Coordinates of N, CA and C in Angstrom, one line a residue:
M977 N 0.8 -1.2 0.0 CA 0.1 -0.1 0.0 C 0.9 1.4 0.0
P978 N 1.9 1.6 0.9 CA 2.8 2.6 0.7 C 3.4 2.6 -0.5
R979 N 3.7 1.6 -1.1 CA 4.5 1.7 -2.2 C 3.7 2.3 -3.5
D980 N 2.5 1.6 -3.4 CA 1.5 2.0 -4.4 C 0.9 3.6 -4.3
G981 N 0.8 3.9 -2.9 CA 0.7 5.4 -2.7 C 1.5 6.3 -3.3
G982 N 2.9 5.8 -2.9 CA 3.9 6.6 -3.1 C 4.1 6.8 -4.8
G983 N 3.9 5.6 -5.7 CA 4.1 5.7 -6.8 C 2.8 6.8 -7.5
S984 N 1.9 6.7 -6.9 CA 0.6 7.6 -7.3 C 1.0 8.9 -7.2
L985 N 1.7 9.1 -6.2 CA 1.9 10.8 -5.6 C 3.2 11.0 -6.6
A986 N 4.1 10.1 -7.2 CA 5.1 10.4 -7.9 C 4.5 11.0 -9.3
E987 N 3.3 10.8 -9.7 CA 3.0 11.4 -10.9 C 2.7 12.8 -10.7
L988 N 2.4 13.4 -9.5 CA 2.3 14.6 -9.4 C 3.6 15.6 -9.3
G989 N 4.6 14.9 -8.8 CA 5.9 15.6 -8.7 C 7.0 14.6 -7.9
W990 N 8.1 15.3 -8.0 CA 9.1 14.3 -7.5 C 9.3 14.5 -5.7
R991 N 8.7 15.6 -5.3 CA 8.6 15.9 -3.9 C 7.2 15.1 -3.2
E992 N 6.4 15.1 -3.9 CA 5.0 14.6 -3.4 C 5.1 13.0 -2.7
P993 N 6.1 12.3 -3.4 CA 6.2 10.8 -2.7 C 6.3 10.9 -1.3
F994 N 7.0 12.0 -0.8 CA 7.4 12.0 0.7 C 6.1 12.1 1.5
L995 N 5.0 12.7 0.8 CA 3.9 12.8 1.7 C 3.4 11.5 2.4
I996 N 3.9 10.3 1.6 CA 3.5 8.9 2.2 C 3.6 8.9 3.6
Y997 N 4.8 9.7 4.0 CA 5.1 9.3 5.4 C 4.1 10.1 6.3
L998 N 3.1 10.9 5.9 CA 2.2 11.2 6.7 C 1.3 10.2 7.3
I999 N 1.4 8.9 6.6 CA 0.8 7.9 7.3 C 1.1 7.5 8.9
G1000 N 2.4 8.2 9.0 CA 2.9 8.0 10.3 C 1.8 8.8 11.3
L1001 N 1.3 9.9 11.0 CA 0.3 10.7 11.8 C -0.8 9.8 12.3
V1002 N -1.2 8.7 11.5 CA -2.2 7.8 12.1 C -1.8 7.1 13.0
A1003 N -0.6 6.5 13.0 CA 0.0 5.5 14.1 C 0.4 6.6 15.0
F1004 N 0.7 7.8 15.0 CA 1.0 8.7 16.0 C -0.1 8.7 17.0
F1005 N -1.2 9.2 16.6 CA -2.6 9.5 17.3 C -3.2 8.2 17.7
G1006 N -2.9 7.0 16.9 CA -3.5 6.0 17.5 C -2.5 5.4 18.8
T1007 N -1.2 5.6 18.7 CA -0.4 5.4 19.8 C -0.8 6.2 21.1
I1008 N -1.0 7.5 20.9 CA -1.2 8.2 22.0 C -2.6 7.8 22.6
L1009 N -3.6 7.3 21.9 CA -4.9 6.9 22.4 C -4.8 5.5 22.9
A1010 N -4.0 4.6 22.4 CA -4.2 3.3 22.9 C -3.0 2.8 23.9
L1011 N -2.0 3.6 24.1 CA -0.9 2.9 24.8 C -0.9 3.7 26.2
R1012 N -0.7 3.0 27.2 CA -0.7 3.6 28.5 C 0.7 3.4 29.1
E1013 N 1.3 4.3 29.8 CA 2.4 4.1 30.7 C 2.4 3.0 31.6
P1014 N 3.2 2.0 31.7 CA 3.3 0.9 32.4 C 3.0 1.0 34.0
Q1015 N 2.7 0.3 34.7 CA 2.4 0.5 36.1 C 3.7 0.4 36.9
K1016 N 3.8 1.1 37.7 CA 5.1 1.2 38.7 C 5.1 -0.1 39.6
R1017 N 6.2 -0.7 39.7 CA 6.4 -2.0 40.6 C 6.5 -1.4 42.1
Q1018 N 5.7 -1.7 42.9 CA 5.7 -1.5 44.4 C 6.6 -2.3 45.3
G1019 N 7.3 -1.9 46.3 CA 7.8 -2.7 47.2 C 9.2 -3.0 46.8
P1020 N 9.7 -4.4 47.2 CA 11.1 -4.7 47.0 C 11.3 -4.8 45.4
G1021 N 12.3 -4.5 44.9 CA 12.7 -4.7 43.5 C 12.3 -3.4 42.7
A1022 N 11.5 -2.6 43.4 CA 10.8 -1.4 42.6 C 12.2 -0.3 42.0
I1023 N 11.9 0.2 40.9 CA 12.9 1.1 40.4 C 12.8 2.4 41.1
V1024 N 14.0 2.7 41.5 CA 14.1 4.0 42.2 C 14.4 5.2 41.0
E1025 N 13.5 6.0 41.1 CA 13.5 7.0 40.0 C 14.4 8.3 40.4
R1026 N 15.5 8.5 39.6 CA 16.3 9.5 40.0 C 15.7 11.1 39.5
P1027 N 16.1 12.0 40.2 CA 15.6 13.3 40.1 C 16.2 13.7 38.6
V1028 N 15.3 14.6 38.1 CA 15.7 15.1 36.9 C 16.1 16.8 37.1
P1029 N 17.1 17.3 36.3 CA 17.3 18.7 36.4 C 16.2 19.6 36.5
T1030 N 16.2 20.7 37.0 CA 15.0 21.7 37.2 C 14.9 22.3 35.9
D1031 N 15.9 22.5 34.9 CA 15.6 23.1 33.6 C 15.5 22.0 32.5
W1032 N 15.1 20.8 32.8 CA 15.1 19.9 31.9 C 14.3 20.1 30.5
K1033 N 13.1 21.0 30.7 CA 12.5 21.5 29.5 C 13.4 22.3 28.6
R1034 N 14.3 23.0 29.1 CA 15.1 24.0 28.2 C 16.1 22.9 27.7
T1035 N 16.6 21.8 28.5 CA 17.2 20.9 27.8 C 16.8 20.2 26.7
V1036 N 15.5 19.7 26.9 CA 14.8 19.2 25.7 C 14.5 20.1 24.4
A1037 N 14.3 21.4 24.6 CA 14.3 22.2 23.6 C 15.6 22.2 22.8
V1038 N 16.5 22.5 23.4 CA 17.9 22.6 22.8 C 18.3 21.4 22.1
C1039 N 18.0 20.3 22.6 CA 18.4 19.0 22.1 C 17.5 18.7 20.7
Y1040 N 16.0 19.0 20.9 CA 15.1 18.8 19.8 C 15.4 19.8 18.6
L1041 N 15.9 21.0 19.0 CA 16.1 22.0 17.8 C 17.4 21.3 17.1
S1042 N 18.4 21.0 18.0 CA 19.7 20.7 17.4 C 19.7 19.5 16.4
I1043 N 18.8 18.4 17.0 CA 18.7 17.3 16.0 C 18.0 17.6 14.9
F1044 N 16.9 18.4 15.0 CA 16.2 18.9 13.8 C 17.2 19.5 12.7
V1045 N 17.8 20.5 13.2 CA 18.8 21.3 12.3 C 19.8 20.3 11.8
M1046 N 20.5 19.3 12.5 CA 21.5 18.5 12.1 C 21.0 17.5 10.9
Q1047 N 19.7 17.0 11.1 CA 19.1 16.3 10.0 C 19.0 17.2 8.7
I1048 N 18.7 18.3 8.7 CA 18.7 19.3 7.5 C 20.1 19.3 6.9
L1049 N 21.1 19.7 7.9 CA 22.3 19.9 7.4 C 23.0 18.5 6.7
M1050 N 22.7 17.4 7.5 CA 23.0 16.1 7.1 C 22.6 15.7 5.7
F1051 N 21.5 16.1 5.4 CA 20.9 15.6 4.1 C 21.3 16.7 2.9
M1052 N 21.5 17.8 3.5 CA 21.8 18.9 2.3 C 23.0 18.5 1.6
Y1053 N 24.2 17.8 2.2 CA 25.3 17.4 1.5 C 25.1 16.4 0.6
P1054 N 24.5 15.3 0.8 CA 24.3 14.3 -0.3 C 23.2 14.6 -1.2
A1055 N 22.3 15.4 -0.9 CA 20.9 15.5 -1.7 C 21.3 16.3 -3.0
K1056 N 22.3 17.2 -3.1 CA 22.5 17.9 -4.3 C 24.1 17.9 -4.8
I1057 N 24.6 16.9 -4.2 CA 25.9 16.7 -4.5 C 26.2 16.3 -6.0
G1058 N 25.4 15.7 -6.5 CA 25.4 15.2 -7.9 C 25.4 16.3 -8.7
Y1059 N 24.5 17.4 -8.6 CA 24.2 18.5 -9.3 C 25.4 19.6 -9.1
Y1060 N 26.0 19.3 -7.9 CA 27.1 20.5 -7.8 C 28.4 20.0 -8.4
V1061 N 28.8 18.7 -8.4 CA 29.9 18.1 -9.2 C 29.7 18.4 -10.7
N1062 N 28.5 18.2 -11.2 CA 28.4 18.4 -12.5 C 28.3 20.0 -12.9
E1063 N 27.9 20.9 -12.2 CA 28.0 22.1 -12.4 C 29.3 22.7 -12.0
Y1064 N 30.3 22.5 -11.3 CA 31.5 23.0 -11.0 C 32.8 22.1 -11.2
L1065 N 32.7 20.9 -11.4 CA 33.9 20.2 -11.6 C 33.9 19.6 -13.0
D1066 N 35.1 19.6 -13.5 CA 35.3 19.1 -15.0 C 35.9 17.7 -14.9
V1067 N 35.0 16.7 -14.5 CA 35.0 15.3 -14.4 C 34.4 14.4 -15.4
E1068 N 34.9 13.3 -15.9 CA 34.3 12.5 -16.7 C 33.1 11.8 -15.8
N1069 N 33.3 11.1 -14.7 CA 32.4 10.4 -14.2 C 31.7 11.2 -12.8
G1070 N 31.1 11.9 -13.0 CA 30.4 12.7 -11.7 C 29.9 11.8 -10.7
S1071 N 29.1 10.7 -11.3 CA 28.4 10.0 -10.4 C 29.5 9.3 -9.3
M1072 N 30.6 8.7 -10.0 CA 31.5 8.0 -9.0 C 32.2 8.8 -8.2
M1073 N 32.6 10.2 -8.6 CA 32.9 11.3 -7.6 C 32.2 11.6 -6.6
S1074 N 30.8 11.7 -6.8 CA 29.9 11.9 -5.9 C 29.8 10.9 -4.9
G1075 N 30.1 9.4 -5.2 CA 30.0 8.4 -4.4 C 31.4 8.6 -3.5
V1076 N 32.7 9.0 -3.9 CA 33.8 9.1 -3.2 C 33.6 10.1 -2.1
F1077 N 32.8 11.3 -2.6 CA 32.6 12.3 -1.5 C 31.9 11.9 -0.3
L1078 N 30.8 11.0 -0.5 CA 29.7 10.5 0.2 C 30.5 9.6 1.2
A1079 N 31.4 8.8 0.6 CA 32.2 7.7 1.3 C 33.1 8.5 2.5
F1080 N 33.7 9.5 2.2 CA 34.5 10.3 3.2 C 33.5 10.8 4.4
Y1081 N 32.4 11.3 3.8 CA 31.5 11.8 4.5 C 30.9 10.8 5.7
G1082 N 30.8 9.5 5.3 CA 30.0 8.5 6.0 C 31.3 7.9 6.9
I1083 N 32.5 7.9 6.3 CA 33.7 7.1 7.2 C 34.0 8.1 8.4
F1084 N 34.2 9.3 8.1 CA 34.6 10.3 9.1 C 33.5 10.5 10.1
N1085 N 32.2 10.4 9.7 CA 31.2 10.3 10.8 C 31.3 9.5 11.7
A1086 N 31.6 8.0 11.0 CA 31.6 6.9 12.0 C 33.0 7.0 12.8
V1087 N 33.9 7.6 12.5 CA 35.1 7.7 13.1 C 34.9 8.6 14.3
A1088 N 34.2 9.8 13.9 CA 34.0 10.8 15.1 C 33.0 10.2 16.2
C1089 N 32.0 9.4 15.6 CA 31.2 8.6 16.9 C 32.0 8.0 17.7
V1090 N 33.0 7.2 17.1 CA 33.8 6.2 17.9 C 34.6 7.1 18.8
L1091 N 35.1 8.0 18.3 CA 36.0 9.1 19.2 C 35.2 9.9 20.3
H1092 N 34.0 10.0 20.1 CA 33.2 10.6 20.9 C 33.3 10.5 22.5
P1093 N 33.4 9.4 22.9 CA 33.7 9.4 24.4 C 34.9 10.2 24.8
R1094 N 36.1 10.1 24.1 CA 37.2 10.8 24.3 C 37.1 12.4 24.4
I1095 N 36.2 12.7 23.3 CA 35.8 14.2 23.2 C 35.0 14.5 24.3
A1096 N 33.9 13.7 24.7 CA 33.1 14.2 26.0 C 34.0 14.3 27.2
E1097 N 35.0 13.7 27.4 CA 35.9 13.8 28.6 C 36.5 15.2 28.6
R1098 N 36.7 15.9 27.5 CA 37.5 17.1 27.4 C 36.5 18.4 27.2
F1099 N 35.2 18.0 26.6 CA 34.5 19.3 26.4 C 32.9 19.0 26.8
D1100 N 32.5 20.1 27.5 CA 30.9 20.0 28.0 C 30.1 19.9 26.6
R1101 N 28.9 19.7 26.8 CA 28.0 19.4 25.8 C 27.5 20.4 24.9
P1102 N 27.4 21.8 25.4 CA 27.2 22.7 24.5 C 28.5 23.2 23.7
T1103 N 29.7 22.8 24.2 CA 30.8 23.1 23.5 C 30.8 21.9 22.3
R1104 N 30.5 20.7 22.7 CA 30.5 19.7 21.6 C 29.7 19.9 20.5
L1105 N 28.6 20.4 20.8 CA 27.4 21.0 19.8 C 27.9 22.2 18.9
A1106 N 28.6 23.1 19.8 CA 29.3 24.3 18.9 C 30.3 23.6 18.1
L1107 N 31.2 22.7 18.5 CA 32.1 22.1 17.4 C 31.5 21.5 16.3
C1108 N 30.4 20.9 16.6 CA 29.5 20.1 15.5 C 29.2 21.1 14.3
Y1109 N 28.6 22.4 15.0 CA 28.2 23.4 14.0 C 29.5 24.2 13.4
L1110 N 30.5 24.2 14.1 CA 31.8 24.8 13.4 C 32.1 23.9 12.3
C1111 N 32.0 22.7 12.6 CA 32.5 21.8 11.2 C 31.6 21.9 10.1
F1112 N 30.2 21.9 10.4 CA 29.3 22.2 9.3 C 29.7 23.5 8.6
M1113 N 29.8 24.4 9.6 CA 30.1 25.9 8.9 C 31.2 25.8 8.1
A1114 N 32.5 25.3 8.5 CA 33.6 25.3 7.7 C 33.4 24.4 6.3
G1115 N 32.8 23.4 6.3 CA 32.2 22.8 5.2 C 31.5 23.3 4.3
G1116 N 30.6 24.1 4.8 CA 29.5 25.0 3.9 C 30.5 26.0 3.3
V1117 N 31.3 26.6 4.0 CA 32.1 27.7 3.5 C 33.1 27.3 2.4
L1118 N 33.7 26.2 2.6 CA 34.5 25.5 1.6 C 34.1 25.1 0.2
M1119 N 32.5 24.5 0.5 CA 31.8 24.2 -0.7 C 31.4 25.4 -1.5
W1120 N 31.2 26.5 -0.9 CA 30.7 27.7 -1.4 C 31.8 28.4 -2.2
G1121 N 33.1 28.4 -1.6 CA 34.0 29.3 -2.0 C 35.3 28.7 -2.9
V1122 N 35.5 27.4 -2.9 CA 36.5 26.7 -3.5 C 35.8 25.7 -4.2
H1123 N 36.0 25.5 -5.4 CA 35.3 24.2 -6.3 C 36.4 23.3 -6.9
N1124 N 37.1 22.5 -6.1 CA 37.9 21.4 -6.6 C 37.8 20.3 -5.8
I1125 N 38.2 19.0 -6.4 CA 38.1 17.8 -5.7 C 38.5 17.7 -4.3
F1126 N 39.7 18.4 -4.2 CA 40.4 18.3 -2.8 C 39.7 18.9 -1.9
T1127 N 39.3 20.2 -2.0 CA 38.6 21.0 -1.1 C 37.1 20.4 -0.9
I1128 N 36.5 19.8 -1.8 CA 35.2 19.3 -1.5 C 35.3 17.7 -0.5
M1129 N 36.5 17.4 -0.8 CA 36.8 16.1 0.3 C 36.9 16.5 1.6
I1130 N 37.7 17.6 1.7 CA 37.8 18.3 3.2 C 36.6 18.5 3.8
A1131 N 35.8 19.4 2.9 CA 34.4 20.1 3.1 C 33.5 18.5 3.9
F1132 N 33.4 17.6 3.0 CA 32.6 16.4 3.5 C 33.3 15.8 4.6
T1133 N 34.5 15.8 4.9 CA 35.4 15.2 6.2 C 34.8 15.9 7.2
L1134 N 35.0 17.2 7.1 CA 34.6 17.9 8.2 C 33.1 18.0 8.7
S1135 N 32.1 18.0 7.7 CA 30.9 17.7 8.0 C 30.5 16.5 8.4
G1136 N 31.2 15.3 8.1 CA 31.1 14.1 8.7 C 31.4 14.2 10.0
I1137 N 32.5 14.8 10.5 CA 33.0 14.7 11.8 C 32.0 15.7 12.6
G1138 N 31.6 16.6 12.2 CA 30.6 17.5 12.8 C 29.4 16.6 13.2
L1139 N 28.8 15.8 12.3 CA 27.7 14.9 12.6 C 28.0 13.9 13.8
G1140 N 29.1 13.4 13.5 CA 29.7 12.5 14.5 C 29.7 13.0 15.9
F1141 N 30.2 14.3 16.1 CA 30.1 14.9 17.3 C 28.8 15.4 18.0
G1142 N 27.8 15.7 16.9 CA 26.6 16.3 17.3 C 25.3 15.3 17.7
I1143 N 25.3 14.2 17.0 CA 24.2 13.3 17.3 C 24.5 12.4 18.6
P1144 N 25.5 11.9 18.7 CA 25.9 11.2 20.0 C 25.7 12.2 21.3
T1145 N 26.0 13.6 21.0 CA 26.0 14.6 22.2 C 24.5 14.7 22.5
V1146 N 23.4 14.8 21.6 CA 22.3 15.0 21.9 C 21.7 14.1 22.6
V1147 N 22.0 12.7 22.1 CA 21.3 11.4 22.6 C 22.0 11.3 24.1
N1148 N 23.3 11.5 24.3 CA 23.6 11.7 25.7 C 23.1 12.3 26.7
W1149 N 22.9 13.8 26.3 CA 22.2 14.9 26.8 C 20.9 14.7 27.5
L1150 N 20.0 14.0 26.4 CA 18.8 13.8 26.6 C 18.7 12.6 27.8
A1151 N 19.7 11.5 27.5 CA 19.6 10.4 28.6 C 19.8 10.9 29.9
T1152 N 20.6 12.1 30.2 CA 21.0 12.5 31.6 C 19.6 13.1 32.3
I1153 N 18.6 13.5 31.6 CA 17.4 13.9 32.1 C 16.1 13.3 32.1
T1154 N 16.4 11.8 31.8 CA 15.2 11.1 31.5 C 15.5 10.2 32.8
N1155 N 14.2 9.6 33.4 CA 14.2 8.5 34.3 C 12.9 7.5 33.7
P1156 N 12.6 6.4 34.3 CA 11.7 5.4 33.8 C 10.3 6.0 33.4
K1157 N 10.1 7.3 34.1 CA 8.7 7.8 33.9 C 8.6 8.8 32.6
T1158 N 9.9 9.4 32.3 CA 9.9 10.3 31.2 C 10.5 9.7 30.0
S1159 N 11.4 8.6 30.1 CA 12.1 8.4 29.0 C 11.3 8.2 27.8
G1160 N 10.2 7.6 27.8 CA 9.3 7.3 26.8 C 9.0 8.5 26.1
K1161 N 8.5 9.3 26.6 CA 8.0 10.4 26.1 C 9.3 11.5 25.5
I1162 N 10.2 11.5 26.3 CA 11.4 12.6 25.8 C 12.2 11.9 24.6
M1163 N 12.3 10.5 24.7 CA 13.1 10.1 23.6 C 12.2 9.8 22.5
G1164 N 10.9 9.5 22.4 CA 9.9 9.6 21.3 C 9.9 10.8 20.8
G1165 N 9.9 12.0 21.4 CA 9.9 13.3 21.0 C 11.2 13.5 20.1
Y1166 N 12.4 13.0 20.8 CA 13.7 13.1 20.0 C 13.5 12.4 18.4
T1167 N 13.0 11.3 18.7 CA 13.0 10.3 17.4 C 11.8 11.2 16.2
M1168 N 10.7 11.8 16.7 CA 9.8 12.5 16.1 C 10.7 13.8 15.4
M1169 N 11.5 14.4 16.1 CA 12.3 15.6 15.5 C 13.3 15.3 14.7
L1170 N 13.9 14.1 14.9 CA 14.9 13.5 13.9 C 14.2 13.1 12.3
N1171 N 13.1 12.4 12.7 CA 12.4 12.2 11.4 C 11.8 13.6 10.9
L1172 N 11.3 14.3 11.4 CA 10.7 15.3 10.9 C 11.6 16.2 10.3
G1173 N 13.0 16.3 10.8 CA 14.1 16.9 10.0 C 14.6 16.6 8.6
I1174 N 14.4 14.9 8.7 CA 14.7 14.3 7.4 C 13.5 14.7 6.5
F1175 N 12.3 14.7 6.9 CA 11.2 14.7 6.0 C 11.1 16.2 5.5
S1176 N 11.4 17.3 6.2 CA 11.5 18.7 5.9 C 12.6 19.0 5.0
T1177 N 13.7 18.2 4.9 CA 14.6 18.6 4.0 C 14.3 18.7 2.4
S1178 N 13.4 17.6 2.1 CA 13.1 17.4 0.6 C 12.3 18.9 0.3
F1179 N 11.6 19.4 1.3 CA 10.8 20.7 0.9 C 11.4 21.9 1.2
L1180 N 12.7 22.0 1.9 CA 13.3 23.1 2.3 C 14.4 23.3 1.2
L1181 N 14.9 22.3 0.6 CA 16.2 22.7 0.0 C 15.9 23.4 -1.3
N1182 N 14.8 23.0 -2.1 CA 14.4 23.9 -3.2 C 14.2 25.4 -3.0
P1183 N 13.4 25.6 -2.0 CA 13.2 27.1 -1.6 C 14.5 27.8 -1.2
I1184 N 15.5 26.9 -0.6 CA 16.7 27.6 -0.4 C 17.6 27.8 -1.5
L1185 N 17.5 26.8 -2.6 CA 18.3 27.1 -3.8 C 17.5 28.5 -4.4
A1186 N 16.4 28.5 -4.3 CA 15.6 29.6 -5.1 C 16.0 31.0 -4.4
L1187 N 16.2 31.0 -3.0 CA 16.6 32.1 -2.3 C 17.8 32.5 -2.7
M1188 N 19.0 31.7 -2.7 CA 20.2 32.0 -3.0 C 20.4 32.4 -4.4
G1189 N 19.6 31.7 -5.3 CA 19.4 32.1 -6.9 C 20.9 32.5 -7.6
G1190 N 20.7 32.9 -8.7 CA 22.0 33.1 -9.5 C 22.6 31.7 -10.0
P1191 N 23.8 32.1 -10.8 CA 24.3 31.0 -11.4 C 25.1 30.1 -10.4
N1192 N 25.3 30.5 -9.3 CA 26.0 29.6 -8.4 C 24.9 29.2 -7.3
E1193 N 23.8 28.7 -7.5 CA 22.9 28.5 -6.4 C 23.2 27.1 -5.7
Y1194 N 24.0 26.3 -6.3 CA 24.2 25.0 -5.5 C 25.3 25.3 -4.4
A1195 N 26.3 26.1 -4.9 CA 27.3 26.7 -3.9 C 26.6 27.5 -2.9
G1196 N 25.6 28.5 -3.3 CA 24.7 29.3 -2.2 C 24.1 28.4 -1.1
M1197 N 23.5 27.0 -1.6 CA 22.8 26.4 -0.8 C 23.9 25.9 0.4
Y1198 N 25.0 25.5 0.1 CA 25.9 25.1 1.1 C 26.3 26.4 2.1
L1199 N 26.5 27.7 1.4 CA 26.7 28.8 2.2 C 25.5 29.2 3.2
F1200 N 24.2 29.0 2.8 CA 23.2 29.0 3.5 C 23.3 28.0 4.6
G1201 N 23.4 26.9 4.4 CA 23.9 25.9 5.7 C 25.0 26.3 6.6
A1202 N 26.0 27.1 5.9 CA 27.1 27.5 6.7 C 26.7 28.6 7.8
L1203 N 25.8 29.4 7.0 CA 25.2 30.7 7.8 C 24.2 30.0 9.0
M1204 N 23.5 29.0 8.8 CA 22.7 28.4 9.8 C 23.6 27.7 10.8
S1205 N 24.5 27.1 10.4 CA 25.5 26.5 11.4 C 26.2 27.7 12.3
F1206 N 26.5 28.8 11.7 CA 27.2 29.7 12.3 C 26.2 30.3 13.5
I1207 N 25.0 30.6 13.1 CA 24.1 31.0 14.2 C 23.9 30.2 15.4
L1208 N 24.0 28.8 14.8 CA 23.7 28.0 16.1 C 25.1 27.6 17.0
M1209 N 26.3 27.8 16.4 CA 27.4 27.8 16.9 C 27.5 28.9 18.0
V1210 N 27.2 29.9 17.6 CA 27.2 31.1 18.6 C 26.2 30.9 19.6
A1211 N 24.8 30.6 19.3 CA 24.0 30.1 20.4 C 24.3 29.3 21.3
M1212 N 25.0 28.0 20.8 CA 25.7 27.1 21.8 C 26.6 27.7 22.5
T1213 N 27.5 28.5 22.2 CA 28.5 29.1 22.9 C 28.0 30.1 24.0
A1214 N 26.8 30.7 23.7 CA 26.2 31.7 24.6 C 25.6 30.9 25.6
Y1215 N 25.3 29.6 25.3 CA 24.5 28.7 26.2 C 25.1 28.3 27.3
R1216 N 26.4 28.2 27.3 CA 27.4 27.4 28.0 C 27.2 28.0 29.6
P1217 N 27.4 29.3 30.0 CA 27.2 29.7 31.1 C 26.0 29.4 31.8
V1218 N 24.7 29.2 31.0 CA 23.6 28.8 31.6 C 23.5 27.2 32.0
Y1219 N 24.2 26.6 31.0 CA 24.3 25.3 31.2 C 25.2 24.8 32.5
H1220 N 26.4 25.6 32.9 CA 27.1 25.3 34.0 C 26.4 25.7 35.3
K1221 N 25.3 26.7 35.4 CA 24.6 27.1 36.4 C 23.7 26.0 36.8
T1222 N 23.4 25.2 35.9 CA 22.2 24.3 36.3 C 22.6 22.8 36.2
Q1223 N 23.5 22.5 35.4 CA 23.9 21.1 35.4 C 25.6 20.8 35.7
K1224 N 25.8 19.5 35.8 CA 27.0 19.1 36.2 C 27.8 18.8 34.7
W1225 N 29.0 18.8 34.6 CA 29.9 18.7 33.5 C 29.4 17.6 32.7

């Protein structure tokens, strides 16, 4: 059924098939109506609920916004790289080069995820998110300003590292403010924002391209991502004093 529905929507345009994901709204509201929180065990063996920080709602808002934006930035790089390569690089096999760039993206994302525990020992959570956005910003500026194979590899490497810093930080941060009573709602909201970011990307990229306009619209798209990353990097840096007033390292 979803496959047939997606195929029918494809007759209307290339973006419309993504509307098939709205089926998830049916499951979402059905879940709210049908599922109930499990009953707490009383007496011996009962789970002792740990207290949550007083500013947990602020933390949830920061994490939800971060994961939403990260998904947009994450899919911005692979979504238009084929057009970017054909526009700016004089290569015979643009598809193969696009695959090489994406390989760098994925490999360094994985490496950064593996190294995240060591990074977490040195930097607090807002700083790690600021580093994430710094990497995305640097990658976006390189994609906008310099058009050659070596520079694009560096840009995709930096962006992969940024993503590898960002997502584990958000998950770890949310885990510190949950207990058995709240974990389902908070982590469910995280999953919703993650998928909403993915879903929104297909609708946002073309308006961003139209906004940047001109002969360098694909490079301009990455510049837009760099500007968005810069704003969030500054916001995370400014949030550090607030974080240290209310939470432990």
